[in-house]
Tab-separated table of C-alpha atoms in Angstrom:
chain	number	residue	atom	x	y	z
Z	1	MET	CA	18.388	-27.249	-8.013
Z	2	ARG	CA	15.053	-28.948	-7.371
Z	3	LEU	CA	15.064	-27.491	-3.842
Z	4	VAL	CA	15.831	-23.979	-5.094
Z	5	LEU	CA	13.118	-23.987	-7.759
Z	6	GLY	CA	10.336	-25.060	-5.413
Z	7	SER	CA	11.452	-23.282	-2.241
Z	8	GLN	CA	9.159	-20.270	-2.643
Z	9	LEU	CA	5.967	-22.122	-3.546
Z	10	PRO	CA	4.714	-22.234	0.085
Z	11	LEU	CA	5.202	-18.472	0.400
Z	12	LEU	CA	3.367	-17.801	-2.848
Z	13	MET	CA	0.441	-19.964	-1.756
Z	14	ALA	CA	0.340	-18.341	1.677
Z	15	MET	CA	0.312	-14.817	0.236
Z	16	LEU	CA	-2.433	-15.709	-2.231
Z	17	LEU	CA	-4.592	-17.326	0.452
Z	18	LEU	CA	-4.086	-14.448	2.891
Z	19	GLY	CA	-5.037	-11.989	0.159
Z	20	THR	CA	-8.166	-13.997	-0.632
Z	21	ALA	CA	-9.329	-14.180	2.981
Z	22	ALA	CA	-8.602	-10.523	3.725
Z	23	LYS	CA	-10.437	-9.238	0.643
Z	24	VAL	CA	-13.520	-11.358	1.310
Z	25	LEU	CA	-13.574	-10.234	4.938
Z	26	THR	CA	-13.196	-6.590	3.942
Z	27	VAL	CA	-16.119	-6.755	1.501
Z	28	ALA	CA	-18.260	-8.660	4.010
Z	29	THR	CA	-17.699	-6.135	6.810
Z	30	ARG	CA	-17.899	-2.918	4.783
Z	31	SER	CA	-21.500	-1.785	4.917
Z	32	GLU	CA	-21.236	1.998	4.529
Z	33	PRO	CA	-21.369	3.593	1.036
Z	34	GLY	CA	-17.939	4.327	-0.379
Z	35	GLY	CA	-16.260	2.164	2.240
Z	36	LEU	CA	-14.003	0.559	-0.380
Z	37	SER	CA	-13.078	3.786	-2.144
Z	38	ARG	CA	-9.582	3.892	-0.586
Z	39	LEU	CA	-8.515	0.371	-1.551
Z	40	GLY	CA	-7.082	-0.904	-4.816
Z	41	PRO	CA	-8.095	-2.371	-7.191
Z	42	ALA	CA	-11.512	-1.047	-6.103
Z	43	VAL	CA	-10.168	2.509	-6.429
Z	44	LEU	CA	-9.787	2.115	-10.194
Z	45	VAL	CA	-13.389	1.035	-10.899
Z	46	PRO	CA	-16.808	2.705	-10.403
Z	47	GLU	CA	-18.194	2.584	-6.864
Z	48	ARG	CA	-21.058	0.223	-7.750
Z	49	VAL	CA	-18.638	-2.548	-8.743
Z	50	GLN	CA	-15.907	-1.986	-6.142
Z	51	GLY	CA	-17.045	-4.890	-3.971
Z	52	PRO	CA	-17.353	-7.321	-6.911
Z	53	ALA	CA	-13.924	-6.198	-8.182
Z	54	LEU	CA	-12.288	-7.167	-4.899
Z	55	LEU	CA	-14.172	-10.481	-4.848
Z	56	VAL	CA	-13.096	-11.281	-8.421
Z	57	CYS	CA	-9.505	-10.563	-7.429
Z	58	ALA	CA	-9.915	-12.790	-4.364
Z	59	ALA	CA	-11.383	-15.608	-6.484
Z	60	GLY	CA	-8.438	-15.400	-8.882
Z	61	GLU	CA	-5.977	-15.626	-5.995
Z	62	LEU	CA	-7.818	-18.647	-4.597
Z	63	VAL	CA	-7.723	-20.470	-7.936
Z	64	LEU	CA	-4.008	-19.768	-8.353
Z	65	ALA	CA	-3.248	-20.913	-4.793
Z	66	GLY	CA	-5.165	-24.156	-5.351
Z	67	GLY	CA	-3.371	-24.800	-8.625
Z	68	LEU	CA	0.060	-24.219	-7.060
Z	69	LEU	CA	-0.831	-26.479	-4.145
Z	70	LEU	CA	-2.089	-29.479	-6.096
Z	71	THR	CA	-0.453	-29.443	-9.528
Z	72	THR	CA	2.630	-28.520	-11.522
Z	73	HIS	CA	0.569	-27.290	-14.482
Z	74	PRO	CA	2.258	-24.326	-16.198
Z	75	LEU	CA	-1.112	-22.513	-16.447
Z	76	PHE	CA	-1.097	-21.896	-12.694
Z	77	ARG	CA	2.650	-21.244	-12.521
Z	78	TRP	CA	2.642	-18.642	-15.301
Z	79	GLY	CA	-0.728	-17.335	-14.122
Z	80	THR	CA	0.876	-16.525	-10.756
Z	81	VAL	CA	3.735	-14.705	-12.476
Z	82	ALA	CA	1.227	-12.692	-14.513
Z	83	PHE	CA	-0.891	-11.945	-11.431
Z	84	PHE	CA	1.970	-10.455	-9.423
Z	85	ALA	CA	3.389	-8.627	-12.449
Z	86	LEU	CA	-0.048	-7.094	-13.073
Z	87	SER	CA	-0.287	-6.234	-9.371
Z	88	THR	CA	2.975	-4.300	-9.672
Z	89	TYR	CA	1.553	-2.313	-12.582
Z	90	VAL	CA	-1.679	-1.597	-10.677
Z	91	LEU	CA	0.253	-0.344	-7.655
Z	92	LEU	CA	2.334	1.958	-9.840
Z	93	GLU	CA	-0.889	3.331	-11.352
Z	94	LEU	CA	-2.415	3.804	-7.910
Z	95	ARG	CA	0.665	5.660	-6.707
Z	96	ARG	CA	0.453	7.936	-9.750
Z	97	ARG	CA	-3.312	8.475	-9.992
Z	98	ARG	CA	-4.493	8.077	-6.386
Z	99	PRO	CA	-1.551	8.664	-4.023
Z	100	ASP	CA	-3.929	8.705	-1.043
Z	101	ALA	CA	-5.241	5.171	-1.692
Z	102	GLY	CA	-4.009	1.908	-0.223
Z	103	CYS	CA	-3.085	-1.142	-2.257
Z	104	GLY	CA	-5.860	-3.312	-0.770
Z	105	CYS	CA	-3.524	-6.308	-1.107
Z	106	PHE	CA	-4.748	-7.650	2.221
Z	107	GLY	CA	-8.055	-5.848	2.439
Z	108	GLU	CA	-8.549	-3.016	4.907
Z	109	VAL	CA	-5.228	-3.709	6.624
Z	110	SER	CA	-3.559	-2.463	3.418
Z	111	SER	CA	-5.212	0.968	3.570
Z	112	ALA	CA	-1.940	2.899	3.968
Z	113	PRO	CA	-0.930	4.814	0.814
Z	114	VAL	CA	1.025	2.766	-1.693
Z	115	GLY	CA	4.735	3.137	-1.079
Z	116	LEU	CA	7.962	1.668	-2.385
Z	117	ARG	CA	7.761	-1.228	0.078
Z	118	SER	CA	4.422	-2.459	-1.277
Z	119	ILE	CA	5.679	-2.140	-4.839
Z	120	GLY	CA	8.934	-3.885	-3.929
Z	121	ARG	CA	6.946	-6.749	-2.412
Z	122	THR	CA	5.014	-7.431	-5.621
Z	123	VAL	CA	8.262	-7.253	-7.591
Z	124	ALA	CA	9.802	-9.807	-5.205
Z	125	LEU	CA	6.737	-12.040	-5.481
Z	126	THR	CA	6.902	-11.825	-9.275
Z	127	GLY	CA	10.517	-12.992	-9.144
Z	128	MET	CA	9.663	-15.820	-6.737
Z	129	ALA	CA	6.822	-16.946	-8.980
Z	130	ALA	CA	9.083	-16.858	-12.050
Z	131	VAL	CA	11.701	-19.051	-10.332
Z	132	SER	CA	9.003	-21.493	-9.226
Z	133	VAL	CA	7.680	-22.029	-12.774
Z	134	TRP	CA	10.199	-24.820	-13.372
Z	135	SER	CA	9.767	-26.564	-10.029
Z	136	PRO	CA	9.109	-30.292	-10.664
Z	137	VAL	CA	6.975	-30.682	-7.510
Z	138	PRO	CA	3.554	-29.302	-6.518
Z	139	GLY	CA	3.244	-26.878	-3.648
Z	140	TRP	CA	2.226	-29.436	-1.046
Z	141	GLN	CA	5.441	-31.379	-1.549
Z	142	ALA	CA	7.522	-28.200	-1.348
Z	143	ALA	CA	5.789	-27.290	1.926
Z	144	LEU	CA	6.820	-30.646	3.431
Z	145	ALA	CA	10.510	-29.902	2.798
Z	146	PRO	CA	11.136	-26.291	3.925
Z	147	SER	CA	14.615	-24.852	3.481
Z	148	TRP	CA	16.624	-21.801	4.477
Z	149	LEU	CA	15.599	-20.247	1.155
Z	150	LEU	CA	12.000	-20.284	2.376
Z	151	VAL	CA	13.036	-18.512	5.583
Z	152	ALA	CA	15.008	-15.936	3.608
Z	153	GLY	CA	12.047	-15.278	1.319
Z	154	ALA	CA	9.731	-14.867	4.302
Z	155	ALA	CA	12.133	-12.357	5.865
Z	156	VAL	CA	12.239	-10.324	2.658
Z	157	LEU	CA	8.435	-10.242	2.400
Z	158	ALA	CA	8.091	-9.273	6.068
Z	159	ALA	CA	10.494	-6.368	5.592
Z	160	LEU	CA	8.491	-5.200	2.571
Z	161	SER	CA	5.064	-5.464	4.266
Z	162	PRO	CA	3.783	-2.233	5.882
Z	163	GLU	CA	0.702	-4.200	6.978
Z	164	ILE	CA	2.744	-5.670	9.845
Z	165	GLU	CA	3.150	-2.197	11.353
Z	166	GLU	CA	-0.555	-1.535	10.848
Z	167	LEU	CA	-1.481	-4.761	12.635
Z	168	ILE	CA	0.826	-3.895	15.531
Z	169	ASP	CA	-0.786	-0.461	15.790
Z	170	ARG	CA	-4.246	-2.022	15.763
Z	171	VAL	CA	-3.294	-4.392	18.566
Z	172	ARG	CA	-1.934	-1.451	20.575
Z	173	TYR	CA	-4.833	0.932	19.948
Z	174	ARG	CA	-7.638	-1.473	18.949
Z	175	ALA	CA	-9.001	1.111	16.513
Z	176	PRO	CA	-8.529	1.990	12.815
Z	177	CYS	CA	-6.084	4.752	11.952
Z	178	GLU	CA	-8.693	7.512	11.663
Z	179	GLN	CA	-9.898	6.847	15.230
Z	180	ARG	CA	-6.505	6.663	16.934
Z	181	PRO	CA	-4.846	9.486	18.858
Z	182	ALA	CA	-2.554	11.344	16.466
Z	183	PRO	CA	1.147	11.808	17.147
Z	184	ALA	CA	2.078	15.232	18.481
Z	185	GLU	CA	2.053	17.934	15.815
Z	186	SER	CA	5.779	18.528	16.315
Z	187	VAL	CA	6.494	14.813	15.735
Z	188	THR	CA	4.517	14.766	12.497
Z	189	LEU	CA	6.231	17.968	11.332
Z	190	SER	CA	9.623	16.385	12.035
Z	191	ARG	CA	8.638	13.351	9.955
Z	192	LEU	CA	7.590	15.673	7.152
Z	193	LYS	CA	10.922	17.497	7.199
Z	194	ALA	CA	12.798	14.176	7.142
Z	195	SER	CA	11.017	13.082	3.944
Z	196	GLY	CA	12.298	13.216	0.389
Z	197	THR	CA	9.175	15.140	-0.658
Z	198	TRP	CA	10.062	17.961	1.744
Z	199	ARG	CA	13.693	18.082	0.585
Z	200	ALA	CA	12.561	18.255	-3.035
Z	201	HIS	CA	10.346	21.298	-2.439
Z	202	GLU	CA	11.875	23.056	0.570
Z	203	GLY	CA	13.589	25.645	-1.615
Z	204	GLU	CA	10.237	26.795	-3.015
Z	205	LEU	CA	8.903	27.804	0.402
Z	206	ALA	CA	8.984	31.336	1.799
Z	207	SER	CA	9.263	29.946	5.337
Z	208	ALA	CA	10.053	26.581	6.897
Z	209	ASP	CA	7.267	27.068	9.462
Z	210	PRO	CA	3.658	26.249	8.478
Z	211	TYR	CA	1.053	28.970	8.871
Z	212	ASP	CA	-1.748	26.423	9.365
Z	213	THR	CA	-2.219	22.743	10.159
Z	214	TRP	CA	-5.187	20.412	10.523
Z	215	ARG	CA	-6.084	16.742	10.645
Z	216	GLU	CA	-8.465	14.811	8.386
Z	217	LEU	CA	-8.933	11.083	9.055
Z	218	CYS	CA	-5.477	9.453	8.790
Z	219	TRP	CA	-3.679	12.548	7.454
Z	220	ARG	CA	-2.228	15.699	8.987
Z	221	PHE	CA	-1.939	18.676	6.648
Z	222	PHE	CA	0.611	21.497	6.854
Z	223	ALA	CA	0.120	24.679	4.827
Z	224	PHE	CA	3.014	26.915	3.752
Z	225	ARG	CA	3.500	29.855	1.372
Z	226	ASN	CA	5.845	29.727	-1.591
Z	227	HIS	CA	7.710	32.639	-3.168
Z	228	ASP	CA	4.740	33.284	-5.500
Z	229	ASP	CA	2.450	33.575	-2.441
Z	230	ASP	CA	0.625	30.375	-3.401
Z	231	ASP	CA	-0.325	27.791	-0.788
Z	232	VAL	CA	1.859	24.693	-0.627
Z	233	VAL	CA	0.114	21.891	1.278
Z	234	PHE	CA	1.914	18.827	2.577
Z	235	ALA	CA	-0.073	15.814	3.803
Z	236	VAL	CA	1.573	13.334	6.182
Z	237	TYR	CA	0.026	9.932	6.836
Z	238	LEU	CA	-0.371	9.386	10.592
Z	239	SER	CA	0.507	5.681	10.758
Z	240	GLY	CA	3.873	3.993	10.411
Z	241	ARG	CA	7.437	4.975	11.233
Z	242	ARG	CA	8.102	6.062	7.637
Z	243	PRO	CA	4.756	7.625	6.690
Z	244	ALA	CA	3.712	8.564	3.199
Z	245	VAL	CA	4.020	12.274	2.364
Z	246	ARG	CA	2.101	14.046	-0.403
Z	247	MET	CA	2.340	17.624	-1.657
Z	248	ALA	CA	0.101	19.971	-3.635
Z	249	VAL	CA	0.266	23.601	-4.729
Z	250	VAL	CA	-2.942	25.617	-4.417
Z	251	SER	CA	-3.038	28.959	-6.233
Z	252	ARG	CA	-4.359	32.041	-4.477
Z	253	GLU	CA	-7.516	31.939	-6.599
Z	254	ASP	CA	-8.289	28.424	-5.356
Z	255	SER	CA	-7.163	28.854	-1.761
Z	256	GLY	CA	-10.744	29.044	-0.518
Z	257	SER	CA	-10.973	25.260	-1.009
Z	258	LEU	CA	-7.627	24.429	0.621
Z	259	PRO	CA	-8.614	21.034	2.064
Z	260	GLU	CA	-9.821	19.909	-1.357
Z	261	TYR	CA	-6.324	19.557	-2.763
Z	262	THR	CA	-5.038	17.647	-5.776
Z	263	PRO	CA	-1.738	15.814	-5.158
Z	264	VAL	CA	0.990	16.767	-7.611
Z	265	SER	CA	3.964	15.061	-6.015
Z	266	ALA	CA	4.746	12.032	-3.888
C-alpha cells in the first residue's frame, strides 16, 4: 500500500517542474506584442498581465514541486490536487470560450487548441495527486524506489500529451506550426470529414464540397453553404494526426467579414 500511494509522486513533480520551466522560457522569449494571447491561462486575463499570469502560475508549480519533493506536509499534497483540479476547470473554460487557444500547460509547445486529451491529462493528474495525499514518504524517497505503477502512469500521461506530437513536428521541420508547409488541401479536407464536428453538421450543408478555402497561420478554413444560403465555415488545425476542428455559421449579412468568424461549435 505504501508503494501504491507514493508511486505517482515523481511524475507529479516532473510535470510541475516541466510546466514551470516551459512557462518561464515562453515568457522570456516572447518579445512581440500579443505573443501570449493564444496560451492559457494568459488568454483569460488582459494582455498587459498575460506574462505575469504565466509567471505566477509557474511560481505556484515550483512551490508545489518543492513541497512534494522534500516534505509530506498535507498543504503541498492537497495544494497539488487543487492545482490540477483548477487546471481542468480552466481548460474546460478555454475550450468553451476560446476554442482556438492552447492550454499553455508547457508554454508555447502547448499552443494547439485544447482538446479532450489535454483535459484528460489534467483529470488523470488530479487523480494521481489525490492518491498521493496519503503517501507516508516525501517525493525524493518515492523517486528512489520506482515501480511498474510509475511506468504505467508515465505511459498514460504520454498518451494524453499532444505536446509530444508537436515536439516531433518541430524536430522534423525546425519551425513553429504557422511557418511549416501545410498538408495538401485534400488531406486536410479528409481530416475535416473524418471529424465529429463535420458529422454533426453535415446534414445542414447544401453541398459536401467547399466553395472556398484559405489558410491563416496554423488553421485551414473551408467555406460551405447551408440550406438557408448562409456561410458555414470549418477551421481545421494543421498540426497533429487528430487535429482540432471548429465550426461557425456566418449569415449572408455578415459574409463580407468571413475570416473574422466566431466559433459556435467544437
